[in-house]
Each structure stands twice: as structure tokens, then as C-alpha cells.
mmCIF file of N, CA and C in Angstrom:
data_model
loop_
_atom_site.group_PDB
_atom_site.id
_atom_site.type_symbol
_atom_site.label_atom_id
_atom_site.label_comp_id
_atom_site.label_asym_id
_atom_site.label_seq_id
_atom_site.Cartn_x
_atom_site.Cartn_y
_atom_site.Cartn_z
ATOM 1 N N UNK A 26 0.942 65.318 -5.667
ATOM 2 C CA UNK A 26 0.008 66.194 -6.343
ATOM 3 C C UNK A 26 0.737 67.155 -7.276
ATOM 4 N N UNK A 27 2.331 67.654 -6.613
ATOM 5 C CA UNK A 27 2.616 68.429 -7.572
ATOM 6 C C UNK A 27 2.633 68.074 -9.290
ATOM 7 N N UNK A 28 2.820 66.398 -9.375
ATOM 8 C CA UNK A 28 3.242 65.985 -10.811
ATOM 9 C C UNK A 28 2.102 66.291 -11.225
ATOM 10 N N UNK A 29 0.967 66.613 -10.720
ATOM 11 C CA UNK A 29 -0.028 66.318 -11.990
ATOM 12 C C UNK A 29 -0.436 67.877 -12.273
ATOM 13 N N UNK A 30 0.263 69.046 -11.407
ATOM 14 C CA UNK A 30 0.389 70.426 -11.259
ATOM 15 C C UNK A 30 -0.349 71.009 -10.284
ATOM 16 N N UNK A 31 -0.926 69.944 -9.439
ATOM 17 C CA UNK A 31 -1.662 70.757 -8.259
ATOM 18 C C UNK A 31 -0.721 71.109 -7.218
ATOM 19 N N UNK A 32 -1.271 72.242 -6.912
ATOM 20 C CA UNK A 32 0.072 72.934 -5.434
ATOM 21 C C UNK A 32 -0.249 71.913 -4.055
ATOM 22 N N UNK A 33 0.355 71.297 -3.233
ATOM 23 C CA UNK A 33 0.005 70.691 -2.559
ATOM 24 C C UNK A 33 -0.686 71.470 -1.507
ATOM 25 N N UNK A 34 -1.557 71.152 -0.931
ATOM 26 C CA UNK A 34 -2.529 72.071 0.333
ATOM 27 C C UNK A 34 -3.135 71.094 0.959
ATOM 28 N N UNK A 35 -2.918 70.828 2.252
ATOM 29 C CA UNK A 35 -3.981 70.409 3.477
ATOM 30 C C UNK A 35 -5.150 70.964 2.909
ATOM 31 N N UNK A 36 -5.718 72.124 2.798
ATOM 32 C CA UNK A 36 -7.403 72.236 2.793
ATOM 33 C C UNK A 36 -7.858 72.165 1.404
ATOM 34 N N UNK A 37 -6.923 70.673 0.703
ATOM 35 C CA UNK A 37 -8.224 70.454 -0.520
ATOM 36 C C UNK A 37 -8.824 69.095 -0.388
ATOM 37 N N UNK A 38 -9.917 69.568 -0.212
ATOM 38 C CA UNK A 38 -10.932 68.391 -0.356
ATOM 39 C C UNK A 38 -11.706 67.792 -1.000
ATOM 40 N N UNK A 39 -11.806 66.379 -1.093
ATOM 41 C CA UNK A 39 -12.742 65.538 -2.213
ATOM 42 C C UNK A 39 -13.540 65.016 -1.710
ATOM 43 N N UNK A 40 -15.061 65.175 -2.768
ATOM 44 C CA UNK A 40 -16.076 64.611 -2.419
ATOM 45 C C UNK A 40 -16.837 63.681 -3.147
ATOM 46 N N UNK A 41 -17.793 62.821 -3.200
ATOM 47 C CA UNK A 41 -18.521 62.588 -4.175
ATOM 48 C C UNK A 41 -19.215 63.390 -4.787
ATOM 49 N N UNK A 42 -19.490 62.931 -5.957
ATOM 50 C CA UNK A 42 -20.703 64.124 -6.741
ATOM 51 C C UNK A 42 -21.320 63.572 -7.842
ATOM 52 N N UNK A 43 -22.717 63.474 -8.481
ATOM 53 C CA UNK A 43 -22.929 63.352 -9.461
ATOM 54 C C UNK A 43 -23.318 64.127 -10.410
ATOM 55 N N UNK A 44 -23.084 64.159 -11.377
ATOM 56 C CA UNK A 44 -23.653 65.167 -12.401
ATOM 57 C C UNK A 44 -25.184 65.560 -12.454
ATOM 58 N N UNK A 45 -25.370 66.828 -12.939
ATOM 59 C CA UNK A 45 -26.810 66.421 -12.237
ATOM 60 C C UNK A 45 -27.515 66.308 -14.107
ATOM 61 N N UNK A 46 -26.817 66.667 -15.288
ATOM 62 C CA UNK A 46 -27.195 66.505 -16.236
ATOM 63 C C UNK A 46 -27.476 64.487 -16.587
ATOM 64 N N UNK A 47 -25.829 64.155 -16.501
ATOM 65 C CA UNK A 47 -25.998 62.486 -16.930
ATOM 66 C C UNK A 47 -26.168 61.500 -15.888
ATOM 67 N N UNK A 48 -26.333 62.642 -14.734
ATOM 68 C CA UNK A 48 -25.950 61.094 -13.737
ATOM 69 C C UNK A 48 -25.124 60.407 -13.716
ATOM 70 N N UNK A 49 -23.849 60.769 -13.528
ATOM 71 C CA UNK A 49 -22.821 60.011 -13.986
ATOM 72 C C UNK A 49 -21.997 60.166 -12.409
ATOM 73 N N UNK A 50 -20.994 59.343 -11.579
ATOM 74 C CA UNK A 50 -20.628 60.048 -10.228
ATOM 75 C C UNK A 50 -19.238 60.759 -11.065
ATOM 76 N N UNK A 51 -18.262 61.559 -10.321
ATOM 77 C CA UNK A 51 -17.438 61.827 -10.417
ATOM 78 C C UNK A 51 -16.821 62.730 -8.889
ATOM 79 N N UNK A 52 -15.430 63.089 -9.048
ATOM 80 C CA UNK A 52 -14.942 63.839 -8.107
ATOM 81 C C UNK A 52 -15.151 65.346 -7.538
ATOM 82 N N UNK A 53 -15.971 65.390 -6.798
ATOM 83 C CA UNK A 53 -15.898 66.757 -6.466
ATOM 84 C C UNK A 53 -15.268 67.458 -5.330
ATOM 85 N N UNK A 54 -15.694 68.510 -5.276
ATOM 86 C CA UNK A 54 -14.811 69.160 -3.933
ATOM 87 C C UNK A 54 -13.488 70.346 -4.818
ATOM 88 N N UNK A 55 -12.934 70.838 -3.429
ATOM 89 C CA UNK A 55 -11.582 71.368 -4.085
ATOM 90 C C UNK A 55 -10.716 70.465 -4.917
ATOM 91 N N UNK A 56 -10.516 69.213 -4.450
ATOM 92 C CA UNK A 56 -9.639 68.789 -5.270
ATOM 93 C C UNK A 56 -9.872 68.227 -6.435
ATOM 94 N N UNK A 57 -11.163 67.898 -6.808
ATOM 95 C CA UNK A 57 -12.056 67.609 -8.019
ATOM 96 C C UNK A 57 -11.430 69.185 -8.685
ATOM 97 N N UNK A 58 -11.626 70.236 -8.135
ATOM 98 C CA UNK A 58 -11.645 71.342 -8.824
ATOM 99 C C UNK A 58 -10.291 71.166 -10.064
ATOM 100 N N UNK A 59 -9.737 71.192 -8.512
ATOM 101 C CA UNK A 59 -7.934 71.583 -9.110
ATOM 102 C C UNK A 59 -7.626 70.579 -10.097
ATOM 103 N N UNK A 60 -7.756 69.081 -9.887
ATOM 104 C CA UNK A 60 -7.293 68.678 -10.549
ATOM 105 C C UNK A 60 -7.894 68.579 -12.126
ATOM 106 N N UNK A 61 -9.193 68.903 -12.295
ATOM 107 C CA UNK A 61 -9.722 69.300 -13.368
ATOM 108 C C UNK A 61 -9.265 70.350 -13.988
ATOM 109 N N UNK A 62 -9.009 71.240 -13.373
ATOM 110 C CA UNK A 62 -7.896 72.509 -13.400
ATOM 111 C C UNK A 62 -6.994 72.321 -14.976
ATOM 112 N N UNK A 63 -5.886 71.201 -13.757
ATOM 113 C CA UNK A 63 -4.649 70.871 -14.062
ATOM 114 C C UNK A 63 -4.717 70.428 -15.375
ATOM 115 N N UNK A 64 -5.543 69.433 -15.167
ATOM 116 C CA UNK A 64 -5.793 68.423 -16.622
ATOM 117 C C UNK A 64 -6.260 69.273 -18.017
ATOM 118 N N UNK A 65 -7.323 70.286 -17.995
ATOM 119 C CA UNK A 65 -7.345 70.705 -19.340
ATOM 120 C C UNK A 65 -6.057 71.692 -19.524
ATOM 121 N N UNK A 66 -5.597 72.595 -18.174
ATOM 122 C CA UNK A 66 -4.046 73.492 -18.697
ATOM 123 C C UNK A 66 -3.221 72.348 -19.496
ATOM 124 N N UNK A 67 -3.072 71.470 -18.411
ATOM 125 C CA UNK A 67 -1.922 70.378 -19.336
ATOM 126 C C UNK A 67 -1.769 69.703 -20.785
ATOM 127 N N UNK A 68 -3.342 70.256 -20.825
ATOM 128 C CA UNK A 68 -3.986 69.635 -22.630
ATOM 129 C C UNK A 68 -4.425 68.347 -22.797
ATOM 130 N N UNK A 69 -4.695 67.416 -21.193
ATOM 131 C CA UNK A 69 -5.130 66.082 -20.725
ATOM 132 C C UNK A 69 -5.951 65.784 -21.268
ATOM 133 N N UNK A 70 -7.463 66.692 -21.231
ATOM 134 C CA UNK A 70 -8.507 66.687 -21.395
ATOM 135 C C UNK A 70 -9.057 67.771 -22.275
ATOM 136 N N UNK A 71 -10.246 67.391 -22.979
ATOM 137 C CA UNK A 71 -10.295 68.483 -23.620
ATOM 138 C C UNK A 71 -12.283 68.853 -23.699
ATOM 139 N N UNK A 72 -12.884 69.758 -24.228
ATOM 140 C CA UNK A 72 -14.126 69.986 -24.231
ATOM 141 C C UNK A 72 -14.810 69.101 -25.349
ATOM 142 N N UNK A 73 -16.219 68.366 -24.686
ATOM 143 C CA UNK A 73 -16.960 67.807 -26.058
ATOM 144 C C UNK A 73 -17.856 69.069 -26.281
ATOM 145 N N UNK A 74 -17.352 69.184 -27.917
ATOM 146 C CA UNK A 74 -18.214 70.659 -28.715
ATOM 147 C C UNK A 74 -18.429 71.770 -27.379
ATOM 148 N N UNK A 75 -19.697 72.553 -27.173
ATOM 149 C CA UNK A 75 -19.722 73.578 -26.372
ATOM 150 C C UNK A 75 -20.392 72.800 -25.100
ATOM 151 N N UNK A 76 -20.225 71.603 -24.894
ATOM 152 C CA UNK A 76 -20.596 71.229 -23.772
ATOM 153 C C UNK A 76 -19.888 70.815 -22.152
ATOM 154 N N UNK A 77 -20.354 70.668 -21.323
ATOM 155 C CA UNK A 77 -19.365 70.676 -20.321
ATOM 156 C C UNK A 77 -18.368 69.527 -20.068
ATOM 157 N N UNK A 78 -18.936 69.034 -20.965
ATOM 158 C CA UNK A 78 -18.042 67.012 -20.952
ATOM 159 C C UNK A 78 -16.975 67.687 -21.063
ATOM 160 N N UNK A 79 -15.783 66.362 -21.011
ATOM 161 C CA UNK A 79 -14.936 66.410 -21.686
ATOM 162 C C UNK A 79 -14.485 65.054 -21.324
ATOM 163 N N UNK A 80 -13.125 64.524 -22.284
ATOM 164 C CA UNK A 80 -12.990 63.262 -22.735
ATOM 165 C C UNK A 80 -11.086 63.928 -23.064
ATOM 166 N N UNK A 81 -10.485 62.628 -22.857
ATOM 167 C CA UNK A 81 -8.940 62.327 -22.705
ATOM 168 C C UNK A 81 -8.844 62.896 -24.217
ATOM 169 N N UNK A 82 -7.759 63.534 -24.390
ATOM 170 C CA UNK A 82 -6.777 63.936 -25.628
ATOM 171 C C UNK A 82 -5.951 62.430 -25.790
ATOM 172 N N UNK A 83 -5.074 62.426 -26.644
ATOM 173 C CA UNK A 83 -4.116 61.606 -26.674
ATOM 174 C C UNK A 83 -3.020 61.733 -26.073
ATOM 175 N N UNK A 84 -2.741 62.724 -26.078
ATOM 176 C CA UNK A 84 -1.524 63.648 -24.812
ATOM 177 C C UNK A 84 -2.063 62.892 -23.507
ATOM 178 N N UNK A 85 -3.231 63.362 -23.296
ATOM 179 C CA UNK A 85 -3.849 62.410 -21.916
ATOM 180 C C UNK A 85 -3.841 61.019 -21.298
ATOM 181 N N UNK A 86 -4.168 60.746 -22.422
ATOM 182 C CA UNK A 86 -4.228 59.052 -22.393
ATOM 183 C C UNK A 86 -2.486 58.583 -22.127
ATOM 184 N N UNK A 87 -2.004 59.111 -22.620
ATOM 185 C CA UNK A 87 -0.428 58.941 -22.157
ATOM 186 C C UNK A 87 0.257 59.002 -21.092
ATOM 187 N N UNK A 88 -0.333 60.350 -20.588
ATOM 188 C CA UNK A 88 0.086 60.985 -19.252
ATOM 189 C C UNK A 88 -0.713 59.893 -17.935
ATOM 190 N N UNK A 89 -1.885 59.681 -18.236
ATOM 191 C CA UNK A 89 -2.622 58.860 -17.675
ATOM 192 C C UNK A 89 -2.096 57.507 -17.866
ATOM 193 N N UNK A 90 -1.920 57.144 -18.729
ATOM 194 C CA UNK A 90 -1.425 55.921 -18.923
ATOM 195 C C UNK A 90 0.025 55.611 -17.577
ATOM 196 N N UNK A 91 0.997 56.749 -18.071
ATOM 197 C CA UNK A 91 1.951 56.489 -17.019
ATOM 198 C C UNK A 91 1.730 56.367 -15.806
ATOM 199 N N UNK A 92 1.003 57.095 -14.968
ATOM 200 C CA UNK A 92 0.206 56.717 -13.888
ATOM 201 C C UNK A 92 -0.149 55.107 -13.592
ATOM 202 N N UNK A 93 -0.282 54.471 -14.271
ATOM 203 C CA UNK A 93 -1.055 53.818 -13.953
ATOM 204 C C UNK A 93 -2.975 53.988 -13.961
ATOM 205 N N UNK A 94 -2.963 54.732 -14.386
ATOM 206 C CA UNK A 94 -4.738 54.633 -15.116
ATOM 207 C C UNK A 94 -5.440 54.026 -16.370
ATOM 208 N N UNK A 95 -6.154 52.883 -16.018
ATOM 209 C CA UNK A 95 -6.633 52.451 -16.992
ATOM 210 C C UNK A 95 -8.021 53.569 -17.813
ATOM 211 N N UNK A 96 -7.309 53.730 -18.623
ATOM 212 C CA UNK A 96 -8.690 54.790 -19.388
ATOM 213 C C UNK A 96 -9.423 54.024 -20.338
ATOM 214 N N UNK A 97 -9.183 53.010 -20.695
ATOM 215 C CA UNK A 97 -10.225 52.385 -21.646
ATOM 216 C C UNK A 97 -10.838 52.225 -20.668
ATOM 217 N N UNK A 98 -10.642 50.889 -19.713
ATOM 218 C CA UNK A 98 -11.775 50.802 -18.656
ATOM 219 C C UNK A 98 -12.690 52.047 -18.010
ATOM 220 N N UNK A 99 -11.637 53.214 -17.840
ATOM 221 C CA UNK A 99 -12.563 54.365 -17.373
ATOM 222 C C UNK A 99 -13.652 54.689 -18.453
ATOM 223 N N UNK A 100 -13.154 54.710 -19.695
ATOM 224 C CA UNK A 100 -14.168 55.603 -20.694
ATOM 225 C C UNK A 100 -14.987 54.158 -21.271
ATOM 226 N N UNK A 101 -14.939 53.297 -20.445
ATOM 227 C CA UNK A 101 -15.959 52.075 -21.333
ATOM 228 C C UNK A 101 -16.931 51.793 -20.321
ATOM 229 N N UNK A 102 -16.758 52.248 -18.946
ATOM 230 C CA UNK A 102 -18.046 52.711 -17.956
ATOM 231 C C UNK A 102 -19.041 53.619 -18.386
ATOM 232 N N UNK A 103 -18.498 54.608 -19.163
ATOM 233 C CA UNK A 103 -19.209 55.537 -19.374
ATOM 234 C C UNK A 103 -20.565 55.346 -20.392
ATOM 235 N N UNK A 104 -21.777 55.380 -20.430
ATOM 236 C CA UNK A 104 -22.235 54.986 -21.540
ATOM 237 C C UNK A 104 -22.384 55.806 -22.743
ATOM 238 N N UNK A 105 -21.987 56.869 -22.767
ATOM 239 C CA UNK A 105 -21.550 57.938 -23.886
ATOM 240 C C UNK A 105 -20.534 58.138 -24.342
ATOM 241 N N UNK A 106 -19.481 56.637 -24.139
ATOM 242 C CA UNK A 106 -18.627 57.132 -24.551
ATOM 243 C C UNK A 106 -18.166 57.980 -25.655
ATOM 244 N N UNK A 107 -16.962 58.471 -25.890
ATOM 245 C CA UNK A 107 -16.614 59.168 -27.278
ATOM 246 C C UNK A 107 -16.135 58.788 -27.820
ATOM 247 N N UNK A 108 -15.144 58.979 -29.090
ATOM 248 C CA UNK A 108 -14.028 58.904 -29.274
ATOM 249 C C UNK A 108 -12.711 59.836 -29.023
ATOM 250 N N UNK A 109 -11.699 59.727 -28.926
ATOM 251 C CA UNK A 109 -10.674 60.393 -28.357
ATOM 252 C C UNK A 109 -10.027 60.892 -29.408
ATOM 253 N N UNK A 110 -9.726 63.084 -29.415
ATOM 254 C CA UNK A 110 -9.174 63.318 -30.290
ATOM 255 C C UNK A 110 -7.238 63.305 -29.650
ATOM 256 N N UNK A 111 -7.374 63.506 -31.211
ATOM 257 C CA UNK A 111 -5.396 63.859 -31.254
ATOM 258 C C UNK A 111 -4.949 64.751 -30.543
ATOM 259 N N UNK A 112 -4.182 65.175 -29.768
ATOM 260 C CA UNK A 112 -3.045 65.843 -29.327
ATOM 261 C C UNK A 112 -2.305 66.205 -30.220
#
């Protein structure tokens, strides 16, 4: 957890959750928190316009990429997808 900048802690927890705007599932809980956290400090992710979305930077897609995360596949589930700005 530390690589991705979360402090490691026994009491963070993940849950399911769906949005209640798109209906969409995603991670919730503490560790949904944090690591959402992490990701826009790191410049991973970034805001669509003044809304609560948000969608991979190119910085992101990189960082993610090394991981091992497929993000096309992630963002081609989505049916809104976006397009992805520059880093």
C-alpha cells in the first residue's frame, strides 16, 4: 500500500458501493477513501469539469499501467467514457 502512498493500517476497510448518481459500482470504505486520496495527490486522476467523476491523467495511465492495470479495459466498461487528459 505504501507504493501507491497509502500508510499501511489494519483498520482500512473496503467495501462495495455504487454511485448513487450513475450507477456505476466502485470501491468504497476507508480504503476506497485513501486510495482515492492518493491517486488525485499523485496527479493519477484528475476531476471531469466541476463534477465528481474523474478519469486517469496520462501520468496515471502509466503509473497504472506499471501495476499491472488494464485501464483501457477499465475505462471501456464504463459507458461514459472520456477521453484522457495530458499530464
Amino acid at each position: 500500500m505504501e507504493r501507491w502512498g497509502v500508510a499501511a493500517a489494519q483498520s482500512l476497510t473496503a467495501r462495495p458501493c455504487i454511485d448513487t448518481s450513475q450507477r456505476l459500482p466502485h470501491m468504497g470504505g476507508e480504503l476506497g477513501n485513501a486510495l482515492c486520496s492518493a491517486f488525485f495527490a499523485n496527479g493519477w486522476i484528475a476531476r471531469v469539469g466541476d463534477t465528481r467523476a474523474g478519469e486517469p491523467t496520462a501520468r496515471g495511465i502509466k503509473a497504472f499501467s506499471a501495476a499491472s492495470f488494464d485501464v483501457a479495459r477499465a475505462m471501456s466498461m464504463h459507458p461514459d467514457s472520456l477521453g484522457v487528459e495530458d499530464a
